[in-house]
Amino acid sequence: MTDTPLAAVILAAGKGTRMKSDRHKVLHPIAGRPMLLHLLASVDALGPARTVIVVGSGREQIEAAVAGRDAVIAVQEPQLGTGHAVQQAEAGLAGFAGDVLILYGDVPLVSTATMARMIARLHAPDAPAAVVLAFRPDDPAAYGRIIADEAGVIDRMVEYKDAGAAERAVTLCNSGLMAVRAGDLFALLARVGNDNKAGEYYLPDIVMLAAADGRRSAVIETDAAEVAGVNSRAELAAVEAAWQQRRRAQAMADGATLIAPETVWFAHDTALERDVTIGPNVVFGPGVSVRQGATVNAFSHVEGATVGAGAQIGPYARLRPGTEIGAKAKVGNFVEVKKARLGEGAKVSHLSYIGDADVGPAANIGAGTITCNYDGFFKYGTSIGAGAFIGSNSALVAPVSIGENAIVGAGSVVTQDVSADALALARGQQSERPGWAARFRAAMSARKKSGR
């Protein structure tokens, strides 16, 4: 990278009609994060001085998604092509003197490294007028073609609709992404015409206009997967699948064991430390960190949670946002934990719900126990002290505190605090009537036979 200021123009004005959705196309998620925010995260790593997002319909959705960011929204209406779209960013870049990256909101996985390569090529000794990012897809289909020499100097660029047979045979395709100096960009765009079959103003035409001025442009290549665009639900699923495949490979390369890699689904920010083991069909939502040596067993769903070193999760466990599982703690099968902290070595092994709770180290919570944390209007907390033992099928009605090393008898409904080292029993007194069951069965059998 150079010391020259950088700006990013992100085009997101497409209607996205093929998505058949009320949600703006660029806000559909990949790995739990909207496509636009994937792209902005990569841009942010370069420290841009300005960011302009060009939208058409759905402006309110975009504004809400980027609220709190230093981004300018520009509107393209009507939509007259990519060149016309970039022109709408001119006001947002008024007074800016530096490099401009032109990106697409529905091409979300372009890496920071590739963006940096584009800028570096712009500042190479031959000082190209523009740098175009290209790729070679398995099926070139209707992509625009780039005709360039072995050094990457562009001879010409042509849209597929306007290309001849020889030009369509070229496999080097235009991704649409470009790097241009701000001082050149809008002067060239002002000269772009729409004398083509679509009647649109094409951004790539600035390359040929610069060539007419005696200034060559350059092309650099990247992998087709990095510039995969999303225009339909099927393409969204394909990009998600490709992202997940790369993320699984990276997790294993970093020292995690995935028992059935193809069944594990990561979020964009899932963090796994070394020697973590992930079972089949585990799904990670955003905001998850799994510490060294922990195991997340099959069919578990984890979101917004931290799993401590050596902890055991699942199978069939659900950890919801705000959960902190301590080192060597255990959350077993069909257990749900929400906004709760389990101390080191604590156990919730079977069929329980623990919400809005603080569970001390080495506490043991029996099967079927629930923290009753909601009265229909407000949430309340439960505190369970270190070493406490909660018997099976107990209900802890919050707000309530169980002292250290206390025992709650099975089947109890606890509505008051329990002192440390105490035994709490909160259930009806059992009584017995000898012979009652036999007499009941005989009487009912006789009644059935008589038809009464």
CSV table of C-alpha atoms in Angstrom, one decimal:
chain,number,residue,atom,x,y,z
A,1,MET,CA,0.0,0.0,0.0
A,2,THR,CA,0.9,3.6,-0.5
A,3,ASP,CA,0.5,6.8,1.6
A,4,THR,CA,-2.1,8.0,-0.9
A,5,PRO,CA,-5.6,8.5,0.6
A,6,LEU,CA,-8.0,5.8,-0.4
A,7,ALA,CA,-11.8,5.9,-1.1
A,8,ALA,CA,-14.2,3.1,-1.8
A,9,VAL,CA,-17.3,3.3,-4.0
A,10,ILE,CA,-19.6,0.4,-3.5
A,11,LEU,CA,-22.3,-0.1,-6.1
A,12,ALA,CA,-25.5,-1.5,-4.6
A,13,ALA,CA,-28.2,0.0,-6.8
A,14,GLY,CA,-29.4,-3.3,-8.4
A,15,LYS,CA,-33.0,-4.1,-7.8
A,16,GLY,CA,-32.2,-7.8,-7.1
A,17,THR,CA,-35.5,-9.0,-8.6
A,18,ARG,CA,-34.2,-12.5,-9.0
A,19,MET,CA,-33.8,-12.8,-5.2
A,20,LYS,CA,-37.6,-12.4,-4.9
A,21,SER,CA,-37.2,-10.8,-1.5
A,22,ASP,CA,-38.3,-7.7,0.4
A,23,ARG,CA,-34.8,-7.6,1.8
A,24,HIS,CA,-32.2,-5.6,-0.2
A,25,LYS,CA,-30.1,-8.0,-2.2
A,26,VAL,CA,-26.8,-6.9,-0.6
A,27,LEU,CA,-28.2,-7.5,2.9
A,28,HIS,CA,-28.7,-11.2,2.5
A,29,PRO,CA,-26.3,-13.0,4.8
A,30,ILE,CA,-23.4,-15.2,4.2
A,31,ALA,CA,-22.0,-16.9,7.3
A,32,GLY,CA,-24.4,-14.9,9.5
A,33,ARG,CA,-23.3,-11.5,8.2
A,34,PRO,CA,-24.9,-9.4,5.4
A,35,MET,CA,-22.9,-9.4,2.1
A,36,LEU,CA,-22.4,-5.7,2.3
A,37,LEU,CA,-20.9,-5.9,5.7
A,38,HIS,CA,-18.5,-8.6,4.6
A,39,LEU,CA,-17.3,-6.2,1.9
A,40,LEU,CA,-17.1,-3.2,4.2
A,41,ALA,CA,-15.0,-5.2,6.7
A,42,SER,CA,-12.4,-6.0,4.0
A,43,VAL,CA,-12.4,-2.3,2.9
A,44,ASP,CA,-12.1,-1.1,6.5
A,45,ALA,CA,-8.9,-3.0,6.9
A,46,LEU,CA,-7.3,-0.6,4.4
A,47,GLY,CA,-8.4,2.5,6.4
A,48,PRO,CA,-10.3,4.3,3.7
A,49,ALA,CA,-10.7,8.1,4.0
A,50,ARG,CA,-14.1,7.9,2.5
A,51,THR,CA,-16.7,5.3,1.6
A,52,VAL,CA,-19.7,5.9,-0.7
A,53,ILE,CA,-22.4,3.4,-1.2
A,54,VAL,CA,-24.6,3.9,-4.3
A,55,VAL,CA,-28.1,2.6,-3.9
A,56,GLY,CA,-31.3,2.6,-5.9
A,57,SER,CA,-34.4,1.2,-4.1
A,58,GLY,CA,-34.2,0.1,-0.5
A,59,ARG,CA,-32.2,3.1,0.7
A,60,GLU,CA,-33.7,2.9,4.2
A,61,GLN,CA,-32.5,-0.7,4.6
A,62,ILE,CA,-28.9,0.2,3.6
A,63,GLU,CA,-28.9,3.2,5.9
A,64,ALA,CA,-30.0,1.1,8.8
A,65,ALA,CA,-27.4,-1.6,8.1
A,66,VAL,CA,-24.5,0.9,8.0
A,67,ALA,CA,-25.7,3.1,10.8
A,68,GLY,CA,-22.8,4.3,12.9
A,69,ARG,CA,-20.3,3.9,10.0
A,70,ASP,CA,-18.7,6.8,8.3
A,71,ALA,CA,-20.3,6.1,4.9
A,72,VAL,CA,-22.1,8.3,2.5
A,73,ILE,CA,-25.2,7.1,0.7
A,74,ALA,CA,-25.7,8.2,-2.9
A,75,VAL,CA,-28.8,7.4,-5.0
A,76,GLN,CA,-28.9,6.3,-8.6
A,77,GLU,CA,-32.3,6.9,-10.1
A,78,PRO,CA,-32.9,6.0,-12.9
A,79,GLN,CA,-30.3,3.2,-13.3
A,80,LEU,CA,-28.5,3.7,-16.5
A,81,GLY,CA,-25.5,1.4,-16.1
A,82,THR,CA,-22.4,1.0,-14.0
A,83,GLY,CA,-20.7,4.1,-15.3
A,84,HIS,CA,-23.7,6.2,-14.4
A,85,ALA,CA,-23.8,4.5,-11.0
A,86,VAL,CA,-20.2,5.5,-10.2
A,87,GLN,CA,-21.0,9.1,-11.3
A,88,GLN,CA,-23.5,9.4,-8.5
A,89,ALA,CA,-20.6,9.1,-6.0
A,90,GLU,CA,-19.0,12.3,-7.3
A,91,ALA,CA,-20.6,14.5,-4.7
A,92,GLY,CA,-19.6,12.2,-1.9
A,93,LEU,CA,-16.0,12.4,-3.1
A,94,ALA,CA,-16.0,16.2,-3.6
A,95,GLY,CA,-12.5,17.5,-2.8
A,96,PHE,CA,-11.0,14.0,-2.5
A,97,ALA,CA,-7.6,13.5,-4.1
A,98,GLY,CA,-6.5,10.0,-3.9
A,99,ASP,CA,-7.2,6.4,-5.2
A,100,VAL,CA,-10.7,5.1,-5.6
A,101,LEU,CA,-11.6,1.4,-5.4
A,102,ILE,CA,-14.9,0.6,-7.2
A,103,LEU,CA,-16.5,-2.5,-5.7
A,104,TYR,CA,-19.9,-4.3,-5.9
A,105,GLY,CA,-22.1,-5.0,-2.9
A,106,ASP,CA,-23.2,-8.3,-4.4
A,107,VAL,CA,-19.6,-9.4,-4.8
A,108,PRO,CA,-18.9,-9.7,-1.1
A,109,LEU,CA,-15.8,-11.9,-0.6
A,110,VAL,CA,-13.1,-9.8,-2.3
A,111,SER,CA,-10.2,-9.9,0.2
A,112,THR,CA,-8.3,-7.0,1.6
A,113,ALA,CA,-5.2,-8.5,0.1
A,114,THR,CA,-6.6,-8.4,-3.4
A,115,MET,CA,-7.8,-4.8,-2.9
A,116,ALA,CA,-4.3,-3.9,-1.8
A,117,ARG,CA,-2.8,-5.6,-4.9
A,118,MET,CA,-5.1,-3.4,-7.1
A,119,ILE,CA,-3.9,-0.2,-5.4
A,120,ALA,CA,-0.2,-1.4,-5.6
A,121,ARG,CA,-0.6,-2.0,-9.4
A,122,LEU,CA,-2.1,1.4,-9.8
A,123,HIS,CA,1.1,2.9,-8.3
A,124,ALA,CA,3.5,0.7,-10.4
A,125,PRO,CA,6.2,2.5,-12.4
A,126,ASP,CA,4.2,2.4,-15.6
A,127,ALA,CA,1.4,4.3,-13.8
A,128,PRO,CA,-1.7,2.7,-15.4
A,129,ALA,CA,-4.8,4.9,-15.8
A,130,ALA,CA,-6.9,2.2,-14.3
A,131,VAL,CA,-6.5,-1.3,-12.8
A,132,VAL,CA,-9.1,-3.9,-13.6
A,133,LEU,CA,-9.6,-7.1,-11.6
A,134,ALA,CA,-10.1,-10.1,-13.8
A,135,PHE,CA,-10.8,-13.8,-13.4
A,136,ARG,CA,-11.1,-17.0,-15.5
A,137,PRO,CA,-14.4,-18.7,-14.7
A,138,ASP,CA,-15.1,-22.3,-15.7
A,139,ASP,CA,-17.9,-21.0,-17.9
A,140,PRO,CA,-17.2,-17.4,-19.2
A,141,ALA,CA,-20.9,-17.1,-20.1
A,142,ALA,CA,-21.9,-13.5,-20.7
A,143,TYR,CA,-19.1,-11.8,-18.8
A,144,GLY,CA,-17.3,-8.9,-20.5
A,145,ARG,CA,-13.9,-9.8,-21.9
A,146,ILE,CA,-10.5,-8.3,-21.4
A,147,ILE,CA,-7.9,-8.5,-24.2
A,148,ALA,CA,-4.4,-7.9,-22.7
A,149,ASP,CA,-0.8,-8.8,-23.3
A,150,GLU,CA,1.4,-11.1,-21.2
A,151,ALA,CA,2.4,-8.2,-18.9
A,152,GLY,CA,-1.2,-7.4,-18.1
A,153,VAL,CA,-1.4,-4.3,-20.2
A,154,ILE,CA,-5.0,-4.0,-21.6
A,155,ASP,CA,-5.5,-3.6,-25.3
A,156,ARG,CA,-9.2,-3.4,-25.1
A,157,MET,CA,-12.3,-4.4,-23.1
A,158,VAL,CA,-15.6,-5.3,-24.5
A,159,GLU,CA,-19.0,-6.2,-23.1
A,160,TYR,CA,-20.3,-9.6,-24.1
A,161,LYS,CA,-23.3,-8.1,-25.9
A,162,ASP,CA,-20.9,-6.1,-28.1
A,163,ALA,CA,-18.1,-8.8,-28.5
A,164,GLY,CA,-17.4,-10.6,-31.7
A,165,ALA,CA,-16.7,-14.4,-31.9
A,166,ALA,CA,-13.0,-14.1,-31.5
A,167,GLU,CA,-13.4,-11.8,-28.4
A,168,ARG,CA,-15.9,-14.2,-26.9
A,169,ALA,CA,-13.4,-17.0,-27.2
A,170,VAL,CA,-11.1,-15.1,-24.7
A,171,THR,CA,-11.4,-16.6,-21.2
A,172,LEU,CA,-10.1,-13.5,-19.2
A,173,CYS,CA,-13.3,-11.9,-17.8
A,174,ASN,CA,-14.0,-8.6,-16.2
A,175,SER,CA,-15.1,-8.8,-12.6
A,176,GLY,CA,-16.2,-5.1,-12.7
A,177,LEU,CA,-13.9,-4.1,-9.9
A,178,MET,CA,-11.5,-1.3,-10.6
A,179,ALA,CA,-9.0,1.0,-9.1
A,180,VAL,CA,-8.7,4.5,-10.5
A,181,ARG,CA,-7.2,7.8,-9.3
A,182,ALA,CA,-9.9,10.2,-8.3
A,183,GLY,CA,-8.4,12.9,-10.5
A,184,ASP,CA,-9.0,10.6,-13.6
A,185,LEU,CA,-12.2,8.9,-12.7
A,186,PHE,CA,-14.9,11.5,-13.0
A,187,ALA,CA,-13.2,13.3,-16.0
A,188,LEU,CA,-13.3,10.0,-17.9
A,189,LEU,CA,-16.8,9.1,-16.8
A,190,ALA,CA,-18.0,12.4,-18.1
A,191,ARG,CA,-16.9,11.3,-21.6
A,192,VAL,CA,-18.6,7.9,-21.5
A,193,GLY,CA,-21.4,7.5,-24.0
A,194,ASN,CA,-24.3,5.0,-24.3
A,195,ASP,CA,-24.0,4.0,-27.9
A,196,ASN,CA,-24.3,0.3,-27.3
A,197,LYS,CA,-27.0,-2.4,-27.5
A,198,ALA,CA,-28.2,-1.8,-24.0
A,199,GLY,CA,-28.2,2.0,-24.2
A,200,GLU,CA,-26.2,2.1,-20.9
A,201,TYR,CA,-23.2,4.0,-19.7
A,202,TYR,CA,-20.5,1.3,-19.1
A,203,LEU,CA,-17.8,1.8,-16.4
A,204,PRO,CA,-15.2,-0.3,-18.4
A,205,ASP,CA,-15.4,2.3,-21.2
A,206,ILE,CA,-13.1,4.6,-19.2
A,207,VAL,CA,-10.3,2.1,-20.0
A,208,MET,CA,-10.7,2.7,-23.8
A,209,LEU,CA,-11.1,6.4,-23.3
A,210,ALA,CA,-7.8,6.6,-21.4
A,211,ALA,CA,-6.2,4.5,-24.2
A,212,ALA,CA,-7.4,7.1,-26.7
A,213,ASP,CA,-5.5,9.6,-24.7
A,214,GLY,CA,-2.4,7.5,-24.9
A,215,ARG,CA,-2.6,6.1,-21.4
A,216,ARG,CA,-2.7,2.3,-20.9
A,217,SER,CA,-4.6,0.4,-18.2
A,218,ALA,CA,-3.6,-2.8,-16.5
A,219,VAL,CA,-5.3,-6.0,-15.4
A,220,ILE,CA,-4.6,-8.3,-12.5
A,221,GLU,CA,-6.2,-11.7,-11.9
A,222,THR,CA,-7.8,-13.4,-8.9
A,223,ASP,CA,-9.6,-16.7,-8.3
A,224,ALA,CA,-13.1,-16.9,-9.6
A,225,ALA,CA,-14.5,-17.8,-6.2
A,226,GLU,CA,-13.3,-14.5,-4.8
A,227,VAL,CA,-15.3,-12.4,-7.2
A,228,ALA,CA,-18.4,-14.7,-7.3
A,229,GLY,CA,-21.5,-12.5,-7.6
A,230,VAL,CA,-24.9,-13.1,-6.0
A,231,ASN,CA,-28.0,-12.4,-8.0
A,232,SER,CA,-30.3,-15.3,-6.9
A,233,ARG,CA,-31.0,-17.5,-4.0
A,234,ALA,CA,-29.1,-20.3,-5.7
A,235,GLU,CA,-26.1,-18.2,-6.2
A,236,LEU,CA,-26.3,-17.1,-2.6
A,237,ALA,CA,-26.3,-20.7,-1.5
A,238,ALA,CA,-23.3,-21.5,-3.8
A,239,VAL,CA,-21.3,-18.6,-2.3
A,240,GLU,CA,-22.2,-19.7,1.2
A,241,ALA,CA,-21.2,-23.3,0.4
A,242,ALA,CA,-17.8,-22.2,-1.0
A,243,TRP,CA,-17.2,-19.9,2.0
A,244,GLN,CA,-18.0,-22.7,4.4
A,245,GLN,CA,-15.7,-25.1,2.6
A,246,ARG,CA,-12.8,-22.7,2.9
A,247,ARG,CA,-13.5,-22.0,6.5
A,248,ARG,CA,-13.6,-25.7,7.4
A,249,ALA,CA,-10.3,-26.3,5.7
A,250,GLN,CA,-8.8,-23.3,7.6
A,251,ALA,CA,-10.1,-24.6,10.9
A,252,MET,CA,-8.5,-28.0,10.5
A,253,ALA,CA,-5.2,-26.4,9.2
A,254,ASP,CA,-5.2,-24.3,12.5
A,255,GLY,CA,-5.5,-27.4,14.7
A,256,ALA,CA,-9.2,-28.1,15.2
A,257,THR,CA,-10.7,-31.6,14.6
A,258,LEU,CA,-13.9,-31.7,12.6
A,259,ILE,CA,-15.3,-35.2,12.7
A,260,ALA,CA,-17.5,-34.7,9.6
A,261,PRO,CA,-16.3,-31.4,8.1
A,262,GLU,CA,-18.9,-31.1,5.4
A,263,THR,CA,-21.7,-30.9,8.1
A,264,VAL,CA,-20.2,-28.2,10.3
A,265,TRP,CA,-21.4,-24.6,9.7
A,266,PHE,CA,-19.4,-21.6,10.8
A,267,ALA,CA,-20.3,-18.0,11.3
A,268,HIS,CA,-18.1,-15.2,9.9
A,269,ASP,CA,-16.4,-14.7,13.3
A,270,THR,CA,-16.3,-18.2,14.8
A,271,ALA,CA,-13.0,-18.5,16.7
A,272,LEU,CA,-11.6,-22.0,17.5
A,273,GLU,CA,-8.4,-22.6,19.4
A,274,ARG,CA,-6.1,-25.6,19.0
A,275,ASP,CA,-7.2,-29.1,19.8
A,276,VAL,CA,-10.9,-28.3,19.7
A,277,THR,CA,-13.1,-31.1,18.6
A,278,ILE,CA,-16.3,-30.4,16.7
A,279,GLY,CA,-18.8,-33.3,16.1
A,280,PRO,CA,-21.1,-33.8,13.1
A,281,ASN,CA,-23.9,-31.3,12.3
A,282,VAL,CA,-22.8,-28.5,14.6
A,283,VAL,CA,-24.0,-25.0,13.8
A,284,PHE,CA,-22.2,-21.9,15.0
A,285,GLY,CA,-24.0,-18.6,14.9
A,286,PRO,CA,-22.2,-15.3,15.3
A,287,GLY,CA,-20.1,-14.4,18.3
A,288,VAL,CA,-18.7,-17.8,19.3
A,289,SER,CA,-15.3,-18.5,20.8
A,290,VAL,CA,-14.2,-22.1,21.7
A,291,ARG,CA,-11.2,-22.4,23.9
A,292,GLN,CA,-8.4,-25.0,23.6
A,293,GLY,CA,-9.3,-28.7,24.1
A,294,ALA,CA,-13.1,-28.1,24.3
A,295,THR,CA,-15.5,-30.5,22.5
A,296,VAL,CA,-18.8,-29.5,20.9
A,297,ASN,CA,-20.6,-32.7,20.2
A,298,ALA,CA,-23.0,-33.6,17.4
A,299,PHE,CA,-26.2,-31.6,16.6
A,300,SER,CA,-25.4,-28.7,18.9
A,301,HIS,CA,-26.2,-25.1,18.1
A,302,VAL,CA,-24.0,-22.4,19.6
A,303,GLU,CA,-24.4,-18.7,19.2
A,304,GLY,CA,-23.1,-15.6,21.1
A,305,ALA,CA,-21.3,-17.9,23.6
A,306,THR,CA,-17.8,-18.6,25.0
A,307,VAL,CA,-16.9,-22.2,25.6
A,308,GLY,CA,-14.0,-22.7,28.1
A,309,ALA,CA,-10.9,-24.8,27.8
A,310,GLY,CA,-11.6,-28.5,28.1
A,311,ALA,CA,-15.4,-28.0,28.3
A,312,GLN,CA,-17.9,-30.6,26.9
A,313,ILE,CA,-20.9,-29.4,25.0
A,314,GLY,CA,-23.8,-31.7,23.8
A,315,PRO,CA,-24.8,-33.7,21.9
A,316,TYR,CA,-28.0,-31.8,21.1
A,317,ALA,CA,-27.2,-28.8,23.2
A,318,ARG,CA,-28.1,-25.2,22.6
A,319,LEU,CA,-26.0,-22.3,23.8
A,320,ARG,CA,-27.7,-18.9,23.3
A,321,PRO,CA,-26.2,-15.4,23.3
A,322,GLY,CA,-24.6,-14.2,26.6
A,323,THR,CA,-23.6,-17.7,27.7
A,324,GLU,CA,-20.2,-18.3,29.2
A,325,ILE,CA,-19.1,-21.9,29.8
A,326,GLY,CA,-16.2,-22.3,32.2
A,327,ALA,CA,-13.2,-24.6,31.8
A,328,LYS,CA,-14.0,-28.3,32.1
A,329,ALA,CA,-17.7,-27.6,32.6
A,330,LYS,CA,-20.3,-29.8,31.0
A,331,VAL,CA,-23.5,-29.0,29.1
A,332,GLY,CA,-25.1,-32.3,28.1
A,333,ASN,CA,-27.8,-33.5,25.8
A,334,PHE,CA,-31.0,-31.5,25.3
A,335,VAL,CA,-29.8,-28.7,27.6
A,336,GLU,CA,-30.4,-25.1,26.7
A,337,VAL,CA,-28.3,-22.3,28.3
A,338,LYS,CA,-29.2,-18.6,27.7
A,339,LYS,CA,-27.3,-15.6,29.1
A,340,ALA,CA,-25.8,-17.7,31.9
A,341,ARG,CA,-22.4,-18.3,33.3
A,342,LEU,CA,-21.2,-21.8,34.3
A,343,GLY,CA,-18.1,-21.9,36.5
A,344,GLU,CA,-15.2,-24.2,36.1
A,345,GLY,CA,-16.2,-27.9,36.3
A,346,ALA,CA,-20.0,-27.1,36.7
A,347,LYS,CA,-22.3,-29.7,35.2
A,348,VAL,CA,-25.7,-29.5,33.5
A,349,SER,CA,-25.9,-32.9,32.0
A,350,HIS,CA,-29.5,-33.6,30.9
A,351,LEU,CA,-32.8,-32.1,29.7
A,352,SER,CA,-32.5,-28.7,31.5
A,353,TYR,CA,-33.0,-25.0,30.8
A,354,ILE,CA,-30.6,-22.6,32.5
A,355,GLY,CA,-31.3,-18.9,31.7
A,356,ASP,CA,-30.2,-15.6,33.3
A,357,ALA,CA,-28.2,-17.5,35.8
A,358,ASP,CA,-24.8,-17.6,37.5
A,359,VAL,CA,-23.7,-21.2,38.3
A,360,GLY,CA,-20.6,-21.5,40.5
A,361,PRO,CA,-17.7,-23.9,40.0
A,362,ALA,CA,-18.3,-27.6,40.5
A,363,ALA,CA,-22.0,-27.1,40.9
A,364,ASN,CA,-24.2,-30.0,39.7
A,365,ILE,CA,-27.6,-29.4,38.2
A,366,GLY,CA,-29.8,-32.5,37.8
A,367,ALA,CA,-31.8,-33.6,34.9
A,368,GLY,CA,-35.0,-31.7,34.1
A,369,THR,CA,-34.1,-28.7,36.2
A,370,ILE,CA,-35.2,-25.2,35.0
A,371,THR,CA,-34.5,-21.7,36.1
A,372,CYS,CA,-37.9,-19.9,35.9
A,373,ASN,CA,-36.5,-16.6,34.8
A,374,TYR,CA,-39.5,-14.9,33.2
A,375,ASP,CA,-42.9,-13.8,34.7
A,376,GLY,CA,-44.4,-12.7,31.4
A,377,PHE,CA,-43.1,-9.1,31.8
A,378,PHE,CA,-39.5,-9.1,33.2
A,379,LYS,CA,-36.5,-11.4,33.4
A,380,TYR,CA,-34.9,-12.3,36.8
A,381,GLY,CA,-31.6,-13.9,37.8
A,382,THR,CA,-30.7,-17.1,39.6
A,383,SER,CA,-27.5,-17.6,41.5
A,384,ILE,CA,-26.2,-21.1,42.3
A,385,GLY,CA,-23.2,-21.3,44.5
A,386,ALA,CA,-20.0,-23.3,44.1
A,387,GLY,CA,-20.4,-27.0,44.8
A,388,ALA,CA,-24.2,-26.8,45.1
A,389,PHE,CA,-26.3,-29.9,44.0
A,390,ILE,CA,-29.7,-29.3,42.4
A,391,GLY,CA,-31.8,-32.5,42.4
A,392,SER,CA,-33.6,-33.6,39.2
A,393,ASN,CA,-36.8,-32.1,38.1
A,394,SER,CA,-36.4,-29.0,40.2
A,395,ALA,CA,-37.8,-25.5,39.4
A,396,LEU,CA,-35.8,-22.5,40.7
A,397,VAL,CA,-38.2,-19.6,40.6
A,398,ALA,CA,-36.1,-16.4,40.1
A,399,PRO,CA,-35.0,-14.2,41.6
A,400,VAL,CA,-33.5,-16.8,43.9
A,401,SER,CA,-30.1,-17.7,45.3
A,402,ILE,CA,-28.8,-21.2,46.2
A,403,GLY,CA,-25.9,-21.0,48.6
A,404,GLU,CA,-22.5,-22.8,48.2
A,405,ASN,CA,-22.6,-26.5,48.8
A,406,ALA,CA,-26.3,-26.5,49.4
A,407,ILE,CA,-28.5,-29.4,48.2
A,408,VAL,CA,-32.0,-29.0,46.7
A,409,GLY,CA,-34.0,-32.2,46.8
A,410,ALA,CA,-35.3,-33.6,43.6
A,411,GLY,CA,-38.7,-32.3,42.5
A,412,SER,CA,-38.5,-29.1,44.5
A,413,VAL,CA,-40.1,-25.8,43.5
A,414,VAL,CA,-37.7,-23.3,45.1
A,415,THR,CA,-39.1,-19.8,45.7
A,416,GLN,CA,-36.9,-18.6,48.5
A,417,ASP,CA,-33.1,-18.3,48.9
A,418,VAL,CA,-31.3,-21.4,50.2
A,419,SER,CA,-28.5,-21.0,52.7
A,420,ALA,CA,-25.0,-22.4,52.2
A,421,ASP,CA,-24.6,-26.1,53.2
A,422,ALA,CA,-28.4,-26.4,53.7
A,423,LEU,CA,-30.9,-29.0,52.4
A,424,ALA,CA,-34.0,-27.5,50.8
A,425,LEU,CA,-37.1,-29.6,50.1
A,426,ALA,CA,-40.0,-27.8,48.5
A,427,ARG,CA,-42.6,-30.4,47.5
A,428,GLY,CA,-45.8,-31.9,48.7
A,429,GLN,CA,-45.8,-34.5,51.5
A,430,GLN,CA,-46.1,-38.1,50.1
A,431,SER,CA,-48.9,-40.2,51.6
A,432,GLU,CA,-49.9,-43.8,51.1
A,433,ARG,CA,-53.2,-45.7,51.3
A,434,PRO,CA,-52.6,-49.5,51.5
A,435,GLY,CA,-54.7,-51.5,49.1
A,436,TRP,CA,-56.4,-48.5,47.5
A,437,ALA,CA,-55.1,-49.3,43.9
A,438,ALA,CA,-56.4,-52.9,44.0
A,439,ARG,CA,-59.9,-51.8,45.2
A,440,PHE,CA,-60.0,-49.0,42.5
A,441,ARG,CA,-59.1,-51.4,39.7
A,442,ALA,CA,-61.7,-54.0,40.8
A,443,ALA,CA,-64.5,-51.4,41.1
A,444,MET,CA,-63.7,-49.9,37.7
A,445,SER,CA,-63.5,-53.3,36.0
A,446,ALA,CA,-66.9,-54.2,37.4
A,447,ARG,CA,-68.4,-50.9,36.2
A,448,LYS,CA,-66.9,-51.5,32.7
A,449,LYS,CA,-68.4,-55.0,32.4
A,450,SER,CA,-71.8,-53.8,33.5
A,451,GLY,CA,-71.8,-51.1,30.9
A,452,ARG,CA,-72.5,-48.4,33.5
